[in-house]
Structure formats: C-alpha cells, structure tokens
Coordinates of N, CA and C in Angstrom, one line a residue:
X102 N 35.2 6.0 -26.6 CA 34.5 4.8 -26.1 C 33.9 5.1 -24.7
X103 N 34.7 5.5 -24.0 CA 34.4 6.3 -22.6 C 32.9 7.0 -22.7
X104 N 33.1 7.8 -23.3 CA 31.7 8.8 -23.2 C 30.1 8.2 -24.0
X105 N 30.6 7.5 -24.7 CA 29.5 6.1 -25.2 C 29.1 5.1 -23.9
X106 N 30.0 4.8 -23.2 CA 29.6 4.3 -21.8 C 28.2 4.8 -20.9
X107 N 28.1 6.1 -21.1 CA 27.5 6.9 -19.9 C 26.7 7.7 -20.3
X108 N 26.7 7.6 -22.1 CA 25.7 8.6 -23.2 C 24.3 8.2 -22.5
X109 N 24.2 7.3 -21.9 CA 22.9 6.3 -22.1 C 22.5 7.4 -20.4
X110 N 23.5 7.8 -19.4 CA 23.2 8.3 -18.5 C 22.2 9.5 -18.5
X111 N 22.6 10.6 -19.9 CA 22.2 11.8 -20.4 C 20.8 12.3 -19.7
X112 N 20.1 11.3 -20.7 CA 18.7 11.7 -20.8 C 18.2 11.4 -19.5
X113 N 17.9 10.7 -18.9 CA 17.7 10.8 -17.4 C 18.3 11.7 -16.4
X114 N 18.9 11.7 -16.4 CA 20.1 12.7 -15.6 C 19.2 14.2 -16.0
X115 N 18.7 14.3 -17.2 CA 18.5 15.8 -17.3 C 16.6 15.8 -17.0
X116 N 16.0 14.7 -17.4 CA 15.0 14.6 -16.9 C 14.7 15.0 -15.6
X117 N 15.5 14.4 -14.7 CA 15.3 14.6 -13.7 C 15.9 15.7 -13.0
X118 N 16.7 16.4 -13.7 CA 16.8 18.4 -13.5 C 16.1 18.4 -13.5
X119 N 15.3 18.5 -14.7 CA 14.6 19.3 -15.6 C 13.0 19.5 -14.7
X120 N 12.8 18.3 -14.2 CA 11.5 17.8 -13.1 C 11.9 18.4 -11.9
X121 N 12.9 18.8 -11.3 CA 13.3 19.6 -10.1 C 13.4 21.2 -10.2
X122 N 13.8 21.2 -11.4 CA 14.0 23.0 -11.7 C 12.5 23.4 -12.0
X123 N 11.1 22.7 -12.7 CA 10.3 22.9 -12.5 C 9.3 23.0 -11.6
X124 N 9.3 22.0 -10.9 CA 9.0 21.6 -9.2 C 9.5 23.2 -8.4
X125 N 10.7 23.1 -8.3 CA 10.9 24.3 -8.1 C 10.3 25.9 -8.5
X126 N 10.7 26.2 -9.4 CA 9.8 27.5 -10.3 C 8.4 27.6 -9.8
X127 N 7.8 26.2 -10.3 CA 6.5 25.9 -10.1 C 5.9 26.6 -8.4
X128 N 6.9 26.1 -7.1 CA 6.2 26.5 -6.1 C 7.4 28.2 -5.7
X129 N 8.1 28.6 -6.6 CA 8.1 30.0 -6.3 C 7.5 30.9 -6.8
X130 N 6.8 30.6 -7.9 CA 5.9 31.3 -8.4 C 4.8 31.5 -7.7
X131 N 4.2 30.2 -6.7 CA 2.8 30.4 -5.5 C 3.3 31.0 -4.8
X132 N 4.4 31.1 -3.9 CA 4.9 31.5 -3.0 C 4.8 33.6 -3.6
X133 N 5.6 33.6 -4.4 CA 5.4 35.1 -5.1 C 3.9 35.4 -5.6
X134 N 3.1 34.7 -5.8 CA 1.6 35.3 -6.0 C 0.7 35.1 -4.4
X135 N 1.2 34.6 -3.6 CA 0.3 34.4 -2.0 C -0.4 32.7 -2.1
X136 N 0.6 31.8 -2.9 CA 0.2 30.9 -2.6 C -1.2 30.3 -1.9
X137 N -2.2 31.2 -3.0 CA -3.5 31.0 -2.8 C -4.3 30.0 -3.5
X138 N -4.8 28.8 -3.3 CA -5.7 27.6 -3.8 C -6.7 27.3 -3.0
X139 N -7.9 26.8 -4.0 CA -9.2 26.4 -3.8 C -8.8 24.4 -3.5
X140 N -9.6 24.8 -2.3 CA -9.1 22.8 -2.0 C -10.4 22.6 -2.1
X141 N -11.5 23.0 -1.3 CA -12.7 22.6 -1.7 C -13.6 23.9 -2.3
X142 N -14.3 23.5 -3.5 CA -14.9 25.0 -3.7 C -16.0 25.5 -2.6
X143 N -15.9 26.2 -2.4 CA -16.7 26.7 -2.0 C -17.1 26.5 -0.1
X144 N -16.0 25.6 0.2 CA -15.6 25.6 1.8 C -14.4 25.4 1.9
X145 N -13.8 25.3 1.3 CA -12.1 25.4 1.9 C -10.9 25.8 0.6
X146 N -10.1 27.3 1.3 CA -8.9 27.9 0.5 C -7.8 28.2 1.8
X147 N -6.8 28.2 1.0 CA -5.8 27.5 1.5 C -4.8 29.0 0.6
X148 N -3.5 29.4 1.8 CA -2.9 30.2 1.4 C -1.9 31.2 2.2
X149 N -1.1 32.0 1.9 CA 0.2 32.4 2.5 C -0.4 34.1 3.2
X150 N 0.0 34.4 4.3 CA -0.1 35.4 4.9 C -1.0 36.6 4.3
X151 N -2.1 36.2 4.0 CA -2.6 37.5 3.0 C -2.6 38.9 3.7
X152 N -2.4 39.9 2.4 CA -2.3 41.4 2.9 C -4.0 41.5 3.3
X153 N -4.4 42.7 3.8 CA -5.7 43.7 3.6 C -6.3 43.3 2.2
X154 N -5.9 43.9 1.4 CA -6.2 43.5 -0.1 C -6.7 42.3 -0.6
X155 N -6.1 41.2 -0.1 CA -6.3 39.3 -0.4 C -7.6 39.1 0.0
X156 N -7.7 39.9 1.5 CA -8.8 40.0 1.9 C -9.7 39.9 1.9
X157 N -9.9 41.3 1.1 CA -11.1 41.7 0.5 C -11.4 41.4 -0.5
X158 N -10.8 40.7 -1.5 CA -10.8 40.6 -2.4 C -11.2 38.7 -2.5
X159 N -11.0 38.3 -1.3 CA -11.0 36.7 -0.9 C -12.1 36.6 -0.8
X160 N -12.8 37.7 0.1 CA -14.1 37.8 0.7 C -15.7 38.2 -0.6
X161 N -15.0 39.0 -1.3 CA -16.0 39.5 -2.5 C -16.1 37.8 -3.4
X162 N -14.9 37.6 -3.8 CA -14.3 36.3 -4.3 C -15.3 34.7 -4.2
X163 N -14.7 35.0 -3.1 CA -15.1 33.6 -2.4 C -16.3 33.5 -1.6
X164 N -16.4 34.8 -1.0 CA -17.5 34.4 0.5 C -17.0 33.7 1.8
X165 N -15.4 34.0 1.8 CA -14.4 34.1 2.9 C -15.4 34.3 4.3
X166 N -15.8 33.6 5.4 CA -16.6 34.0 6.5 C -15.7 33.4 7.9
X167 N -14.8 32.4 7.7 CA -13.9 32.3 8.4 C -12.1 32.4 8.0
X168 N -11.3 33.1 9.0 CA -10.1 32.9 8.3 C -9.6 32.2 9.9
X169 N -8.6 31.5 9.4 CA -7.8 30.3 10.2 C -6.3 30.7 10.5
X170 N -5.7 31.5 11.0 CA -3.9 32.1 11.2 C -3.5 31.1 12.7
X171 N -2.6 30.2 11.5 CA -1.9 29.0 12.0 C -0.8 29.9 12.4
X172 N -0.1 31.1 12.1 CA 0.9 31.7 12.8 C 1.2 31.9 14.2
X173 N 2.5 31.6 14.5 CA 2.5 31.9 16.3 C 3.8 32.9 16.4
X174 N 4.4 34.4 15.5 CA 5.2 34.8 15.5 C 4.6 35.9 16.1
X175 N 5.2 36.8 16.3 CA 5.1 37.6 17.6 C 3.7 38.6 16.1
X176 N 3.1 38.8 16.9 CA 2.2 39.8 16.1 C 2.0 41.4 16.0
X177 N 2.5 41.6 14.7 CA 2.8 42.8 14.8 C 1.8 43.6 13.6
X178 N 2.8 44.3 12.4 CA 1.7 45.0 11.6 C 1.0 44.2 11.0
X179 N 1.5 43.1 10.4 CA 0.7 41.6 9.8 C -0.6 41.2 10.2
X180 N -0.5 41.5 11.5 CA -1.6 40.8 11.9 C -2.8 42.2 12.1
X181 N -2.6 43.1 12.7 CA -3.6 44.0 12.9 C -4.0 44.8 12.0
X182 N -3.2 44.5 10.5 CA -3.9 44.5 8.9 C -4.7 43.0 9.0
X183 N -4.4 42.4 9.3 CA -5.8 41.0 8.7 C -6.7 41.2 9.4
X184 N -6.6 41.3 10.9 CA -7.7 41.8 11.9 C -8.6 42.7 11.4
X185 N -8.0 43.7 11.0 CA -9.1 44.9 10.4 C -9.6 44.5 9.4
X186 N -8.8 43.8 8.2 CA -9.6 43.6 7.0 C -10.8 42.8 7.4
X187 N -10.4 41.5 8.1 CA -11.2 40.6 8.6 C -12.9 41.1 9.5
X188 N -12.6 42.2 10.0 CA -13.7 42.8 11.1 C -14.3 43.7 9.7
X189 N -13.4 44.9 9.2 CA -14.2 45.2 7.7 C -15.3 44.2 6.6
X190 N -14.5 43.3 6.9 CA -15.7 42.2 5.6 C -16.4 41.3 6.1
X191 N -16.6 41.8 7.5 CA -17.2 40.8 8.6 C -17.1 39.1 8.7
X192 N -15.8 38.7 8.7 CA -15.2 37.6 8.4 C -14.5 37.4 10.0
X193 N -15.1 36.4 10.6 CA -14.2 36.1 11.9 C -13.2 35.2 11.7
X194 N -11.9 36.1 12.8 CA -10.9 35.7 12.9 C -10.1 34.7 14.2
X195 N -9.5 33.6 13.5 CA -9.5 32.8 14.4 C -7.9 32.1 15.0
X196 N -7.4 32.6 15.4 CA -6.0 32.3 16.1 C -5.9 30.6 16.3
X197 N -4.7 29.8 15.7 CA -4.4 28.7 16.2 C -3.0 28.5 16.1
X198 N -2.5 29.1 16.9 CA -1.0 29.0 16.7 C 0.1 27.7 16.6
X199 N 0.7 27.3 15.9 CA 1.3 26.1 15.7 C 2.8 26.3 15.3
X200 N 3.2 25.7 15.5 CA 5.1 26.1 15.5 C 5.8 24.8 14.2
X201 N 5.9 26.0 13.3 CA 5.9 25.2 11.7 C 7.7 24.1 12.4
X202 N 8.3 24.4 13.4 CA 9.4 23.6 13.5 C 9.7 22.4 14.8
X203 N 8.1 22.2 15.2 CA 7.5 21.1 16.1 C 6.4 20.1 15.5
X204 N 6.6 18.8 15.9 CA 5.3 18.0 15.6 C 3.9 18.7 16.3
X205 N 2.7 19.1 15.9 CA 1.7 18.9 16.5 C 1.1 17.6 16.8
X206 N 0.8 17.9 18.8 CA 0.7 16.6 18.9 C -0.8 16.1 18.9
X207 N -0.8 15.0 18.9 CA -2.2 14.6 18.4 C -3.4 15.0 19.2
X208 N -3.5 15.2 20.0 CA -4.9 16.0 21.1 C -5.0 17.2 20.3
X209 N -4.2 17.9 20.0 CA -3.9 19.2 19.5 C -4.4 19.2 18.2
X210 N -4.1 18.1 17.2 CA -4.5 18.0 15.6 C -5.8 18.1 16.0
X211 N -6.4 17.1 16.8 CA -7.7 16.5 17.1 C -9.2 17.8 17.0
X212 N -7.8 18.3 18.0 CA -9.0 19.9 18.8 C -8.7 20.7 17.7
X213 N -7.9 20.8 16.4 CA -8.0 21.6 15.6 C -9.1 21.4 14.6
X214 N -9.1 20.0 14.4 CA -10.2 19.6 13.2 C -11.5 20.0 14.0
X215 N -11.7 19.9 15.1 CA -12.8 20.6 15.7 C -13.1 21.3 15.3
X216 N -12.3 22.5 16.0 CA -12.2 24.2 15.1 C -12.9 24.2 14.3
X217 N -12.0 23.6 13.2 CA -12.3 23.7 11.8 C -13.5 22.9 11.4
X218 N -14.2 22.0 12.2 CA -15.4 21.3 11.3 C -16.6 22.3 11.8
X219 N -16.4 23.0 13.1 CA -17.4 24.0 13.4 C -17.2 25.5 13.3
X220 N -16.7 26.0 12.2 CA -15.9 27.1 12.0 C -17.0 27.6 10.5
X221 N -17.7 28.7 10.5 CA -18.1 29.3 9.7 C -17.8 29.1 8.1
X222 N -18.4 28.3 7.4 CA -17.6 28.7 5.6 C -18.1 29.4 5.1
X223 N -17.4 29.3 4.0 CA -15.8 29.2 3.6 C -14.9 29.8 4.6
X224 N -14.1 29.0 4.6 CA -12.8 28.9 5.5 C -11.7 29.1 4.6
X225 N -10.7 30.0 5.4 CA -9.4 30.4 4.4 C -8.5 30.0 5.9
X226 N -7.2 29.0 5.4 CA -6.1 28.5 6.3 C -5.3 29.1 5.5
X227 N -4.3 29.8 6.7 CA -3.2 30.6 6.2 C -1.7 30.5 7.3
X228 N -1.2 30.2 6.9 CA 0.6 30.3 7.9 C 1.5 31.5 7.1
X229 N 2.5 31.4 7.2 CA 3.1 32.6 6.9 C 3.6 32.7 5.6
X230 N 3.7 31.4 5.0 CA 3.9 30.9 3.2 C 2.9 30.1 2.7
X231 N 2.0 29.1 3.4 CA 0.8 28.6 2.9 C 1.3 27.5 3.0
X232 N 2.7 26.9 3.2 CA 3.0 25.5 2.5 C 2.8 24.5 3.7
X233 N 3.5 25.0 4.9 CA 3.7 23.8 6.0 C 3.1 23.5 6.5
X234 N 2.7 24.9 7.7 CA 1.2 24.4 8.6 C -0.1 24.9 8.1
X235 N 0.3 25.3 6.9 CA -0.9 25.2 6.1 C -1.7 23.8 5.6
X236 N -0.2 23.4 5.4 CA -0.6 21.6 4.6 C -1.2 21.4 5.3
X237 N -0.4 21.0 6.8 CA -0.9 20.3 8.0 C -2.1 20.2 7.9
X238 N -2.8 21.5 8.4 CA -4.3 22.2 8.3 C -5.1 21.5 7.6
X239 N -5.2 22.4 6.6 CA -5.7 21.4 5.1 C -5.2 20.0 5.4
X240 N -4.5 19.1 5.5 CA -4.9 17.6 5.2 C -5.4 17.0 6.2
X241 N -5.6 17.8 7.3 CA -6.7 17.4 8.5 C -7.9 18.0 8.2
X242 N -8.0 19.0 7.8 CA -9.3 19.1 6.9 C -9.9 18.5 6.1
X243 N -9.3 18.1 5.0 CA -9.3 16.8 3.9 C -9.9 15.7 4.6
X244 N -9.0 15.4 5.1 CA -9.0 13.5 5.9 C -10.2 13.6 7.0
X245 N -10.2 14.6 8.1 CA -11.2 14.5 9.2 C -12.5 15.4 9.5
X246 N -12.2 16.4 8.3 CA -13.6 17.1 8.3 C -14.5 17.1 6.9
X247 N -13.8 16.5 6.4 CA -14.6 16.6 4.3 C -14.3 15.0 4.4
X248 N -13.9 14.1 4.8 CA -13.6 12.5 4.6 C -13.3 12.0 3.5
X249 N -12.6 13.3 2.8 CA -12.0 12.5 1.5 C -10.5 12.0 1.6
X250 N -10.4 11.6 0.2 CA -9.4 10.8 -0.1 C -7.8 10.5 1.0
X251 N -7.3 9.7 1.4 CA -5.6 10.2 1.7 C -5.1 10.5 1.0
X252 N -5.1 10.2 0.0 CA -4.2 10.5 -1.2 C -4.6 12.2 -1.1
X253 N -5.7 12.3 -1.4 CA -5.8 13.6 -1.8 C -5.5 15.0 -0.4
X254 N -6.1 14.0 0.6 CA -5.4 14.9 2.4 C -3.7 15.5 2.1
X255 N -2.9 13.7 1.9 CA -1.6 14.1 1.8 C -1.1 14.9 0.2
X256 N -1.9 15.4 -0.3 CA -1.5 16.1 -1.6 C -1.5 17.6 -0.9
X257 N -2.1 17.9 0.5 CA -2.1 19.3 0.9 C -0.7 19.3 1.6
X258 N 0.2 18.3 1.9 CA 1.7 18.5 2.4 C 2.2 17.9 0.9
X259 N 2.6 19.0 0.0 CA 3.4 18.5 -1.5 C 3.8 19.6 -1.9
X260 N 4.9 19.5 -2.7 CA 5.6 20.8 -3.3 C 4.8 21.2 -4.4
X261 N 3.9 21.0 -4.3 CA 2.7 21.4 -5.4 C 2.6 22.6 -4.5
X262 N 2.6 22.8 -3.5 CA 2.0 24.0 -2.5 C 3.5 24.7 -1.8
X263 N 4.7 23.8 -1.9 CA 5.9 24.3 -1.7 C 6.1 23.8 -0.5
X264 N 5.3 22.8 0.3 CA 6.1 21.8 1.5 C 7.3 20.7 0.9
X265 N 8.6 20.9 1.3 CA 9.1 19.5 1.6 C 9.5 18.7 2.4
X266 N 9.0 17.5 2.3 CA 8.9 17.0 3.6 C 10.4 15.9 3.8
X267 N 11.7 16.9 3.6 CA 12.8 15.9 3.9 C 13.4 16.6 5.5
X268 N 13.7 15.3 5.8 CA 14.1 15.6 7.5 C 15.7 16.2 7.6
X269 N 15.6 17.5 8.4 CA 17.0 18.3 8.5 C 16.7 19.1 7.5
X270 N 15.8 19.0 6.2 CA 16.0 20.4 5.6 C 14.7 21.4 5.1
X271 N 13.7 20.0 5.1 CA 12.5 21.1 5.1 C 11.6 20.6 6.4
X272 N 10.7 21.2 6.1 CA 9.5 21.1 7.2 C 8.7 19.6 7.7
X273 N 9.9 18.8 7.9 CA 9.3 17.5 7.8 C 8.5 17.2 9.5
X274 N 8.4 18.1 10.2 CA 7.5 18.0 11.4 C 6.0 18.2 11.1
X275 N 6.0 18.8 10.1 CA 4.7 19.1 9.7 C 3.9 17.6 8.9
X276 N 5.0 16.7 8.1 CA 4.4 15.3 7.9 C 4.2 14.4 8.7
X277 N 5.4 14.7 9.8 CA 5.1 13.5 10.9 C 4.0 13.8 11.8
X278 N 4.0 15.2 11.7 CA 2.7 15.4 12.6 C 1.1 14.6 12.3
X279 N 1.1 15.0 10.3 CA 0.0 14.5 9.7 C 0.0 12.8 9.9
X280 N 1.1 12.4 10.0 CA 1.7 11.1 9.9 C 1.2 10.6 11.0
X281 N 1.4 11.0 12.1 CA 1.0 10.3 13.7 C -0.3 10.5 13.4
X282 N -1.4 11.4 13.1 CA -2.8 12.0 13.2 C -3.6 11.4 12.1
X283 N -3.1 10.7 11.0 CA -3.9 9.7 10.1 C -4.2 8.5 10.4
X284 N -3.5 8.0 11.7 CA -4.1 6.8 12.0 C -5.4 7.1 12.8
X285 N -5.5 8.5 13.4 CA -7.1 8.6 14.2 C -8.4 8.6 13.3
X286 N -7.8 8.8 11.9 CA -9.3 8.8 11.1 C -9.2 7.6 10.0
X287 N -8.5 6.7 10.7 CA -8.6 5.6 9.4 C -7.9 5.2 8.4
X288 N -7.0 6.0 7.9 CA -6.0 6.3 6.6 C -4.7 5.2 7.1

C-alpha cells in the first residue's frame, strides 16, 4: 500500500530528470563543438573561444568583419592565434574585457552596446565558453542594438547556450548585470 501512495510521484520525478539530464547533454555538447550560434543571420554570431581554424572558417562562412573578445584572462597563445587569424582574414579585432564573476555596471553595458551598434558586420561575440559574457553581450545586442524582443534578448543568458543563472553556483552576475541594464532600453 506504501508504494501505491507515491506510484503517482514516479512519472514526474523522472520527467523532470529526464529534462535536466538533457538540458544538460544538450549544452555540453555546444560547449564541445565551440558553442557556436547564429543570433542574427547575417549580423550577429555568438560563440566560445575560437581556434585559428573557427576563424577562417567563420570568415569564409559567415562574412565574420568584426570579432568581439569579452575575455579579460591574461593573454597568451589564445589570443595571438585569434589576432593572427583575425589580421589574415582581415577581420578587426576588438578587445572588451569583462569579468564573467562581476556585475557589469551599467555605464559600461551602455558603452558596450555602443561598440557593438558601430562595429563592422557581421559581428562574432566570444568569451571563453560562449555562455556568460557572451549572453550578456548578445542580449544587449538583442534588446539595444537590433530592438528586438526581451524575451528573445533574455533567451541569449539560457542553458540553451549553457548560462545558469543561479546565485552561488552559476554565473548569475552576468543576469543581474543584464537585469540592471534592461530597464535603460525599455524591457
């Protein structure tokens, strides 16, 4: 009689594994391919530390004419491989360092959507996994320089891309950041 009590628990209980363990998979698998996506065609891609190769291959691809490196870790062979690729496919490179474990504060979002509304396209935003101050990026892109949707801004901070935005354990500076910064455009 006991286990008739809580039979009715089952199916939900596994659903909602089942919805986590693919949530999961789902954003290690971007993460293991470079977490590369088209947000808008043809002006804005979005994506994880690309090698030399992503590149050029972005560039043939896409028509890559700006890249965006939200990284602020000390720069080493990572970076003077994208520099080269970047100067090879004649694609300017553009430094905005942001600290995936601080809020960006809002003067700072502000002067980024700048950047970015006057920044050569197609535009490629890249952090060092694609997910956090990538979102960030992209949904200030979204919201303050393309004026689309919030819904669809805040779909660029989602585990669809491998951001989680819970406080103490994922990257939740990166939503409050977006969070303070969507009241300047309206949302």
């Amino acid at each position: 009689m006991k286990l008739r009590v809580f039979a009715f628990l089952k199916w939900p209980v596994w659903l909602v594994c089942a919805a986590v363990v693919l949530t999961l998979a789902h954003a290690g698998i971007a993460q293991l391919s470079g977490n590369f996506h088209e947000v808008i065609p043809g002006e804005l891609y979005r994506s994880a530390q690309p090698t030399g190769a992503d590149i050029n291959a972005y560039s043939k691809t896409y028509g890559i004419k700006t890249i965006l490196n939200l990284r602020d870790e000390k720069r080493t062979g990572w970076y003077r491989e994208e520099a080269q690729a970047a100067a090879r496919n004649g694609i300017t490179l553009i430094d905005f360092p942001i600290s995936s474990s601080k809020e960006l504060p809002r003067d700072e979002a502000k002067r980024l959507a700048k950047l970015m509304a006057d920044a050569p396209k197609p535009l490629l935003i890249h952090c060092e996994h694609g997910a956090n101050r990538t979102g960030l990026a992209s949904a200030i892109y979204v919201g303050a320089v393309n004026k689309g949707s919030e819904a669809f801004a805040e779909f660029q901070l989602s585990p669809y891309f491998g951001h989680f935005a819970i406080p103490g354990v994922g990257r939740y500076e990166m939503y409050r950041s977006w969070d303070d910064y969507e009241e300047t455009i309206g949302f």
